[in-house]
């Protein structure tokens, strides 16, 4: 490895030794941008890489709330304002018990590159809490969100930092967060949060955008490699926002989705997943995917991880980080998978990605393939600024064009460096070059 790159990577490991996800995300980017770094000796003197891997600001705060039993509970809140190089910090909020500083930093770091790929003026950030919304009443969710925003509002603003949803944060949570922000600021600042409800400033097609965008990217990637999505089978992990709308678009594009999952189990339905039922269980009832079997008795209910044992042409991990390990990758390849589409952030371990690429499996890297969500958030921000709304078709068309352009950027970059269809490297190189250029232009900051 290039000496400068190696030095920076070793420093990151030494300074953040317990932050495994963060180190993993940094290592993936640094190793793939090596051919660019080799060409730019000036980066070292400018400490360009050192500045890129250090968040501009990392905020942690106390979030107390009173639960329905009258008990006061304290959680930890985070906002990582990673980079404002090309626009206000932008990225989701995750409420999940696993949230910690490492997960926040990996997500914030990924977000910088993803947002650069969209071609829109958005920097990178991420936030959240170790609060678990599962099983909580609406009142508890509201009180928690209000407490979270009471602190977060000091740090955000439509031109400063614009949060949105992620795991455990959907339209309900964004509504409570927005209500509290507006109440404290006494100003209707629509563009301060995205993923808002349609009745108060949200954008049509934002809910669908990440899943739809993933499938537009997959279509482009397969077509560029002499394949097509039509008639292919797919397994989709997760059954949340990204998974549901990936499933919907996959079906529209002529695919058959045969399995979906949640953190407790997986439904395998050879006849094709009944998406309306999944929406009813997950979006309306906030239930468990196991309930699917009550309606479709012939479907099989398996362990979550078993989803990667099912034979399918395409695997779409849309749940969480590191959900596909080397062992899972080996099973998928043995079963004849042809492509992987990362809907979740960093769903494949480093070893799994390397195994796929070594076996000529097409990999759509998360930073590129799930960028449709944040891109449509930026379209929501611009609608809020214009005080004017676009139609569903208009937003969807913009999203589709953005995804086509992102795929082209990945392809051009990978080909330019002789890396064939390694779009993992292509995505990192395309985003890195843009960020490095902006960094040089803005001086030492
Ligand atoms: P949701 O909360 O809507 O859904 C998450 C789904 O993944 C649920 O089915 C959940 O199961 C499952 N899941 C979550 N954590 C785990 C875990 N540790 N182990 C197993 N299953 C798990 O989140 P989203 O759909 O919004 O997000 C999914 C992924 O997509 C995340 O990686 C997120 O960062 C990424 N993403 C989201 C975007 C968006 O616009 N929402 C944009 C780009 C990326 P259960 O209900 O049982 O917990
Ligand atoms: O990971 C992501 O890109 C998101 N959770 C969406 C972020 C956003 O600002 O819409």
Coordinates of C-alpha atoms and ligand atoms in Angstrom, one line a residue:
X1 CA 0.0 0.0 0.0
X2 CA 1.0 3.6 -0.6
X3 CA 3.1 4.8 2.3
X4 CA 1.0 7.9 3.0
X5 CA -2.2 6.0 2.9
X6 CA -0.8 3.4 5.2
X7 CA 0.3 6.0 7.7
X8 CA -3.2 7.6 7.8
X9 CA -4.9 4.3 8.1
X10 CA -2.6 3.2 10.9
X11 CA -3.3 6.5 12.7
X12 CA -7.0 6.1 12.3
X13 CA -6.8 2.6 13.8
X14 CA -4.6 3.7 16.7
X15 CA -6.8 6.7 17.6
X16 CA -10.1 4.9 17.3
X17 CA -9.2 1.4 18.2
X18 CA -12.6 0.4 19.6
X19 CA -14.5 1.8 16.7
X20 CA -14.6 -1.2 14.4
X21 CA -17.3 -0.1 12.0
X22 CA -15.7 3.3 11.6
X23 CA -12.3 1.7 10.9
X24 CA -13.9 -0.7 8.4
X25 CA -15.6 2.2 6.5
X26 CA -12.4 4.2 6.4
X27 CA -10.2 1.3 5.3
X28 CA -12.6 0.5 2.4
X29 CA -12.4 4.0 1.0
X30 CA -8.6 4.5 1.6
X31 CA -7.6 1.2 0.0
X32 CA -9.7 1.8 -3.1
X33 CA -8.6 5.4 -3.8
X34 CA -4.9 4.4 -3.8
X35 CA -4.5 5.0 -7.6
X36 CA -5.7 8.5 -7.2
X37 CA -3.6 9.3 -4.1
X38 CA -0.5 7.9 -6.0
X39 CA -1.0 10.6 -8.6
X40 CA -1.2 13.5 -6.1
X41 CA 1.9 13.9 -4.0
X42 CA 0.6 17.2 -2.7
X43 CA -2.1 15.5 -0.7
X44 CA 0.3 14.6 2.1
X45 CA 1.6 18.1 2.8
X46 CA -2.0 19.3 2.8
X47 CA -3.0 16.5 5.2
X48 CA -5.9 16.0 2.9
X49 CA -6.7 12.5 4.0
X50 CA -6.2 13.3 7.7
X51 CA -8.7 16.1 7.3
X52 CA -11.2 13.9 5.4
X53 CA -11.3 11.2 8.1
X54 CA -11.7 13.6 11.1
X55 CA -15.3 14.8 11.7
X56 CA -15.7 18.6 11.7
X57 CA -17.7 18.2 14.9
X58 CA -19.1 15.3 17.0
X59 CA -21.8 16.1 19.5
X60 CA -23.1 13.8 22.2
X61 CA -25.9 14.7 24.6
X62 CA -28.2 13.4 27.3
X63 CA -31.8 12.6 26.3
X64 CA -34.1 12.0 29.3
X65 CA -37.8 11.2 29.0
X66 CA -40.6 9.8 31.1
X67 CA -42.0 6.5 30.0
X68 CA -45.7 5.4 30.4
X69 CA -45.0 3.9 33.8
X70 CA -43.8 7.2 35.1
X71 CA -40.1 6.1 35.1
X72 CA -37.5 8.6 33.9
X73 CA -35.2 7.0 31.3
X74 CA -31.9 8.4 30.0
X75 CA -30.5 7.8 26.5
X76 CA -27.5 9.1 24.7
X77 CA -28.0 11.3 21.6
X78 CA -25.5 11.9 18.8
X79 CA -24.9 14.1 15.9
X80 CA -21.8 13.7 13.8
X81 CA -21.3 16.8 11.6
X82 CA -18.7 15.2 9.4
X83 CA -18.2 17.4 6.4
X84 CA -19.7 20.7 5.1
X85 CA -17.4 20.8 2.1
X86 CA -20.1 20.8 -0.6
X87 CA -23.2 21.7 1.4
X88 CA -24.9 21.7 4.8
X89 CA -24.3 18.5 6.8
X90 CA -27.0 16.1 5.6
X91 CA -27.9 12.6 6.8
X92 CA -30.3 10.5 8.7
X93 CA -31.0 9.8 12.4
X94 CA -31.0 6.2 13.6
X95 CA -32.8 5.1 16.8
X96 CA -31.6 1.6 17.6
X97 CA -30.2 0.0 20.8
X98 CA -26.9 -0.8 18.9
X99 CA -26.2 2.9 18.2
X100 CA -22.8 4.0 19.4
X101 CA -20.0 6.4 18.4
X102 CA -18.4 4.0 16.0
X103 CA -21.7 3.4 14.1
X104 CA -22.5 7.1 14.0
X105 CA -19.0 7.9 12.6
X106 CA -19.1 5.1 10.0
X107 CA -22.5 6.3 8.8
X108 CA -21.4 9.9 8.8
X109 CA -18.2 9.1 6.9
X110 CA -20.1 7.1 4.2
X111 CA -22.6 9.8 3.9
X112 CA -20.0 12.4 2.7
X113 CA -19.1 10.2 -0.3
X114 CA -22.7 9.2 -1.0
X115 CA -23.9 12.8 -1.0
X116 CA -21.0 13.8 -3.3
X117 CA -22.1 11.2 -5.8
X118 CA -25.6 12.6 -6.0
X119 CA -24.2 15.7 -7.6
X120 CA -26.3 17.8 -5.3
X121 CA -25.1 20.5 -2.8
X122 CA -25.2 18.4 0.4
X123 CA -22.4 17.7 2.9
X124 CA -22.3 14.6 5.2
X125 CA -23.6 14.0 8.7
X126 CA -25.4 11.4 10.8
X127 CA -27.1 11.1 14.2
X128 CA -29.3 9.1 16.4
X129 CA -29.7 7.5 19.8
X130 CA -29.5 4.1 21.5
X131 CA -33.2 4.4 22.2
X132 CA -35.3 1.5 20.9
X133 CA -38.6 2.6 19.5
X134 CA -39.9 -1.0 19.2
X135 CA -42.8 -1.7 21.5
X136 CA -43.1 2.0 22.7
X137 CA -46.4 3.8 22.7
X138 CA -46.9 6.9 20.5
X139 CA -46.8 9.0 23.6
X140 CA -43.4 7.6 24.6
X141 CA -42.0 8.1 21.1
X142 CA -43.3 11.7 21.1
X143 CA -41.8 12.6 24.4
X144 CA -38.5 11.0 23.4
X145 CA -38.4 12.9 20.1
X146 CA -39.2 16.2 21.9
X147 CA -36.4 15.7 24.3
X148 CA -34.0 14.7 21.6
X149 CA -34.9 17.8 19.6
X150 CA -34.7 20.1 22.6
X151 CA -30.9 19.6 22.4
X152 CA -30.4 19.0 18.7
X153 CA -32.1 22.2 17.7
X154 CA -29.1 24.2 18.8
X155 CA -26.9 22.5 16.2
X156 CA -29.1 22.3 13.1
X157 CA -30.8 24.6 10.6
X158 CA -31.8 24.5 7.0
X159 CA -28.4 25.9 5.9
X160 CA -26.4 24.2 8.7
X161 CA -27.4 20.6 9.2
X162 CA -30.5 18.8 7.9
X163 CA -31.3 15.5 9.5
X164 CA -33.8 12.9 8.1
X165 CA -34.8 9.3 8.9
X166 CA -32.8 6.0 9.1
X167 CA -33.4 2.8 11.0
X168 CA -36.2 3.4 13.6
X169 CA -36.9 6.9 12.4
X170 CA -39.7 7.3 9.9
X171 CA -42.5 9.7 9.2
X172 CA -44.0 9.5 12.7
X173 CA -40.7 10.4 14.4
X174 CA -39.8 13.2 11.9
X175 CA -43.3 14.7 12.6
X176 CA -42.6 14.9 16.3
X177 CA -39.1 16.2 15.8
X178 CA -40.3 18.8 13.4
X179 CA -43.1 19.9 15.7
X180 CA -40.7 20.5 18.6
X181 CA -38.1 22.3 16.4
X182 CA -40.8 24.7 15.1
X183 CA -42.1 25.3 18.7
X184 CA -38.7 26.2 20.1
X185 CA -37.5 28.3 17.1
X186 CA -40.9 30.0 16.5
X187 CA -40.2 29.8 12.8
X188 CA -41.5 27.6 10.0
X189 CA -38.2 26.4 8.6
X190 CA -39.4 23.6 6.3
X191 CA -36.0 22.6 5.0
X192 CA -34.5 21.7 8.4
X193 CA -35.6 18.1 8.3
X194 CA -36.5 15.9 5.4
X195 CA -38.8 12.9 5.1
X196 CA -41.6 15.1 6.5
X197 CA -45.3 14.1 6.1
X198 CA -47.0 15.3 2.9
X199 CA -49.4 17.6 4.8
X200 CA -46.6 19.9 6.2
X201 CA -43.8 20.1 3.7
X202 CA -42.7 16.6 2.7
X203 CA -41.9 15.6 -0.8
X204 CA -43.8 13.1 -2.9
X205 CA -41.7 10.0 -3.6
X206 CA -39.3 10.6 -0.7
X207 CA -40.7 7.5 1.1
X208 CA -40.2 5.4 -2.0
X209 CA -36.9 7.0 -3.0
X210 CA -34.2 4.8 -1.5
X211 CA -35.8 1.5 -2.6
X212 CA -36.7 2.8 -6.0
X213 CA -33.3 4.3 -6.5
X214 CA -31.6 1.0 -5.6
X215 CA -33.6 -0.8 -8.3
X216 CA -32.8 2.0 -10.9
X217 CA -29.2 1.5 -10.1
X218 CA -29.4 -2.3 -10.3
X219 CA -31.1 -2.0 -13.7
X220 CA -28.4 0.2 -15.0
X221 CA -25.6 -2.0 -13.6
X222 CA -27.1 -5.2 -15.1
X223 CA -27.8 -3.7 -18.4
X224 CA -24.3 -2.4 -18.7
X225 CA -23.1 -5.9 -18.2
X226 CA -25.4 -7.6 -20.8
X227 CA -28.0 -8.7 -18.3
X228 CA -31.5 -7.6 -17.3
X229 CA -33.6 -7.6 -14.1
X230 CA -36.6 -9.0 -15.9
X231 CA -37.6 -12.5 -14.9
X232 CA -34.9 -12.6 -12.1
X233 CA -35.6 -13.8 -8.6
X234 CA -34.5 -11.7 -5.5
X235 CA -34.2 -12.0 -1.8
X236 CA -34.5 -8.8 0.2
X237 CA -33.4 -8.6 3.8
X238 CA -35.3 -6.2 6.1
X239 CA -38.9 -5.2 5.8
X240 CA -38.6 -1.5 6.6
X241 CA -38.6 1.6 4.5
X242 CA -35.8 0.6 2.1
X243 CA -36.8 -3.1 1.7
X244 CA -40.5 -2.4 1.1
X245 CA -39.9 0.1 -1.8
X246 CA -37.1 -1.9 -3.3
X247 CA -39.5 -4.8 -3.4
X248 CA -42.2 -2.7 -5.0
X249 CA -39.9 -1.4 -7.8
X250 CA -38.3 -4.8 -8.3
X251 CA -41.8 -6.2 -9.0
X252 CA -42.6 -3.4 -11.3
X253 CA -39.4 -4.1 -13.2
X254 CA -40.5 -7.7 -13.7
X255 CA -38.6 -9.5 -10.9
X256 CA -40.0 -12.0 -8.4
X257 CA -39.1 -11.3 -4.8
X258 CA -39.2 -14.6 -2.9
X259 CA -38.1 -13.7 0.6
X260 CA -38.0 -10.8 3.1
X261 CA -37.0 -10.6 6.8
X262 CA -36.9 -8.6 10.0
X263 CA -34.5 -8.9 12.9
X264 CA -36.4 -11.9 14.3
X265 CA -37.0 -14.1 11.2
X266 CA -37.4 -14.5 7.5
X267 CA -40.4 -15.3 5.2
X268 CA -39.7 -17.4 2.2
X269 CA -42.6 -17.5 -0.2
X270 CA -41.9 -19.3 -3.5
X271 CA -45.0 -17.8 -5.0
X272 CA -43.6 -14.3 -4.6
X273 CA -43.9 -12.1 -1.6
X274 CA -47.3 -10.5 -1.0
X275 CA -46.1 -6.9 -0.6
X276 CA -49.5 -5.5 0.4
X277 CA -49.5 -7.8 3.3
X278 CA -46.0 -6.9 4.3
X279 CA -47.0 -3.2 4.2
X280 CA -50.1 -3.9 6.4
X281 CA -48.0 -5.8 8.9
X282 CA -45.0 -3.4 9.0
X283 CA -46.3 0.0 8.1
X284 CA -49.8 -0.1 9.6
X285 CA -49.6 -2.5 12.5
X286 CA -45.8 -2.1 13.2
X287 CA -45.8 -5.9 13.7
X288 CA -43.5 -8.8 13.2
X289 CA -42.9 -10.5 9.8
X290 CA -43.8 -13.9 11.3
X291 CA -47.5 -12.8 11.0
X292 CA -47.2 -13.2 7.3
X293 CA -47.7 -17.0 7.8
X294 CA -51.1 -16.5 9.3
X295 CA -52.3 -15.4 5.9
X296 CA -50.0 -17.5 3.6
X297 CA -49.7 -20.8 5.3
X298 CA -47.5 -22.3 2.6
X299 CA -44.8 -19.7 3.2
X300 CA -41.8 -20.8 5.3
X301 CA -40.7 -18.9 8.4
X302 CA -36.9 -19.2 8.9
X303 CA -34.2 -17.6 11.0
X304 CA -33.2 -14.1 9.7
X305 CA -29.8 -15.2 8.6
X306 CA -31.2 -18.1 6.6
X307 CA -32.3 -15.6 3.9
X308 CA -28.8 -15.9 2.4
X309 CA -29.2 -19.7 2.1
X310 CA -32.1 -19.2 -0.3
X311 CA -31.3 -19.7 -4.0
X312 CA -31.9 -16.4 -5.9
X313 CA -30.4 -14.5 -8.8
X314 CA -30.1 -11.3 -6.9
X315 CA -29.5 -10.5 -3.2
X316 CA -30.6 -7.1 -1.8
X317 CA -29.4 -6.5 1.7
X318 CA -31.7 -3.7 3.0
X319 CA -31.5 -4.1 6.8
X320 CA -28.2 -3.1 8.5
X321 CA -24.4 -3.1 8.5
X322 CA -22.3 -6.3 8.2
X323 CA -25.4 -8.5 7.6
X324 CA -23.6 -10.5 4.8
X325 CA -20.5 -12.2 6.1
X326 CA -17.9 -14.2 4.1
X327 CA -19.8 -17.4 5.0
X328 CA -23.1 -15.9 3.7
X329 CA -21.3 -14.7 0.5
X330 CA -20.0 -18.2 -0.1
X331 CA -23.5 -19.6 0.2
X332 CA -24.9 -17.0 -2.2
X333 CA -22.2 -17.6 -4.8
X334 CA -22.6 -21.4 -4.5
X335 CA -26.3 -20.9 -5.2
X336 CA -25.6 -19.0 -8.3
X337 CA -26.3 -15.3 -7.3
X338 CA -25.3 -12.9 -10.1
X339 CA -25.5 -9.5 -8.4
X340 CA -25.7 -7.9 -5.0
X341 CA -27.5 -4.6 -4.4
X342 CA -26.6 -2.8 -1.2
X343 CA -29.8 -1.0 0.0
X344 CA -28.5 -0.8 3.6
X345 CA -25.3 1.1 4.6
X346 CA -22.2 -1.2 4.5
X347 CA -24.3 -4.5 4.6
X348 CA -21.4 -6.6 3.3
X349 CA -18.3 -7.2 5.4
X350 CA -15.0 -6.4 3.7
X351 CA -14.3 -10.2 3.3
X352 CA -17.8 -10.7 1.7
X353 CA -17.3 -7.9 -0.8
X354 CA -13.9 -9.2 -1.7
X355 CA -15.3 -12.7 -2.2
X356 CA -18.1 -11.4 -4.5
X357 CA -15.7 -9.4 -6.6
X358 CA -13.2 -12.3 -6.9
X359 CA -16.0 -14.5 -8.2
X360 CA -17.2 -11.9 -10.8
X361 CA -20.4 -11.1 -9.0
X362 CA -21.6 -7.6 -9.7
X363 CA -21.7 -5.5 -6.5
X364 CA -23.8 -2.2 -6.3
X365 CA -22.0 -0.4 -3.5
X366 CA -24.2 1.3 -0.9
X367 CA -22.7 4.8 -1.2
X368 CA -23.9 4.8 -4.8
X369 CA -26.9 2.4 -4.9
X370 CA -28.8 3.7 -1.8
X371 CA -28.1 7.4 -2.6
X372 CA -31.6 7.9 -4.0
X373 CA -33.0 8.5 -0.5
X374 CA -30.7 11.4 0.3
X375 CA -30.9 12.7 -3.2
X376 CA -34.6 13.0 -2.9
X377 CA -34.2 14.6 0.5
X378 CA -32.2 17.3 -1.3
X379 CA -35.1 17.6 -3.8
X380 CA -37.4 18.0 -0.8
X381 CA -35.1 20.8 0.6
X382 CA -35.3 22.6 -2.8
X383 CA -39.1 22.3 -2.9
X384 CA -39.2 23.8 0.6
X385 CA -37.0 26.7 -0.5
X386 CA -39.1 27.3 -3.6
X387 CA -42.3 27.0 -1.6
X388 CA -43.6 24.9 -4.4
X389 CA -44.3 21.2 -4.8
X390 CA -43.4 18.8 -7.6
X391 CA -45.6 16.0 -8.7
X392 CA -44.8 12.3 -7.8
X393 CA -43.8 11.7 -11.5
X394 CA -41.5 14.8 -11.5
X395 CA -39.7 13.7 -8.4
X396 CA -39.5 10.1 -9.5
X397 CA -38.1 11.1 -12.9
X398 CA -35.4 13.3 -11.3
X399 CA -34.5 10.4 -9.0
X400 CA -34.2 8.0 -11.9
X401 CA -31.9 10.4 -13.8
X402 CA -29.8 10.9 -10.7
X403 CA -29.4 7.2 -10.3
X404 CA -28.4 6.8 -13.9
X405 CA -25.8 9.5 -13.5
X406 CA -24.5 8.0 -10.3
X407 CA -24.0 4.6 -12.1
X408 CA -22.3 6.3 -15.0
X409 CA -19.9 8.1 -12.6
X410 CA -19.0 4.8 -10.9
X411 CA -18.5 3.1 -14.3
X412 CA -16.4 5.9 -15.8
X413 CA -14.2 6.0 -12.7
X414 CA -13.7 2.2 -12.5
X415 CA -12.9 2.0 -16.2
X416 CA -10.6 5.0 -16.2
X417 CA -8.4 3.2 -13.6
X418 CA -8.6 -0.2 -15.4
X419 CA -10.7 -1.7 -12.7
X420 CA -13.4 -3.1 -15.0
X421 CA -16.8 -3.5 -13.3
X422 CA -15.5 -3.0 -9.8
X423 CA -18.1 -0.3 -9.0
X424 CA -17.1 -0.5 -5.3
X425 CA -13.8 1.2 -6.2
X426 CA -15.5 3.2 -8.9
X427 CA -17.9 4.8 -6.5
X428 CA -15.2 5.6 -4.0
X429 CA -12.9 7.1 -6.6
X430 CA -15.6 9.2 -8.2
X431 CA -16.7 10.7 -4.9
X432 CA -13.2 11.1 -3.5
X433 CA -11.9 13.1 -6.5
X434 CA -14.8 15.5 -6.2
X435 CA -14.2 16.0 -2.5
X436 CA -10.5 16.3 -2.8
X437 CA -10.9 19.0 -5.4
X438 CA -13.3 20.9 -3.2
X439 CA -11.0 20.5 -0.2
X440 CA -8.0 21.9 -2.1
X441 CA -10.1 24.8 -3.4
X442 CA -11.2 25.8 0.1
X443 CA -7.8 26.1 1.8
X444 CA -6.8 24.6 5.1
X445 CA -10.0 24.2 7.0
Ligands
LIG1 P1 -36.3 0.7 9.0 O1 -36.2 1.0 10.4 O2 -37.5 1.2 8.2 O3 -36.2 -0.9 8.7 C1 -35.1 -1.6 9.1 C2 -35.3 -3.1 8.8 O4 -34.1 -3.8 9.0 C3 -36.3 -3.7 9.7 O5 -37.0 -4.8 9.0 C4 -35.5 -4.2 10.9 O6 -36.0 -5.3 11.5 C5 -34.2 -4.7 10.1 N1 -33.0 -4.5 11.0 C6 -32.6 -3.4 11.6 N2 -31.5 -3.6 12.4 C7 -31.3 -4.9 12.3 C8 -30.4 -5.7 12.9 N3 -29.4 -5.2 13.7 N4 -30.4 -7.0 12.6 C9 -31.3 -7.5 11.7 N5 -32.3 -6.8 11.1 C10 -32.3 -5.5 11.4 O7 -34.9 1.3 8.4 P2 -34.6 1.7 6.8 O8 -35.3 0.7 5.9 O9 -34.8 3.1 6.7 O10 -33.0 1.4 6.8 C11 -32.5 0.1 6.4 C12 -31.0 0.3 6.0 O11 -31.0 1.2 4.9 C13 -30.1 0.9 7.0 O12 -28.8 0.4 6.8 C14 -30.1 2.4 6.7 O13 -28.9 3.0 7.1 C15 -30.1 2.3 5.1 N6 -30.6 3.5 4.4 C16 -31.8 4.1 4.7 C17 -32.2 5.1 3.9 C18 -33.6 5.7 4.1 O14 -33.9 6.6 3.3 N7 -34.4 5.3 5.0 C19 -31.4 5.7 2.9 C20 -30.1 5.0 2.6 C21 -29.8 3.9 3.4 P3 -36.8 -5.1 13.0 O15 -38.0 -4.3 12.6 O16 -37.0 -6.4 13.5 O17 -35.8 -4.3 13.8
LIG2 O1 -28.3 6.7 4.9 C1 -29.0 7.6 4.3 O2 -28.6 8.0 3.2 C2 -30.2 8.0 4.9 N1 -30.6 7.5 5.9 C3 -31.0 9.1 4.3 C4 -30.4 10.5 4.7 C5 -31.2 11.6 4.2 O3 -30.8 12.7 4.6 O4 -32.3 11.5 3.5

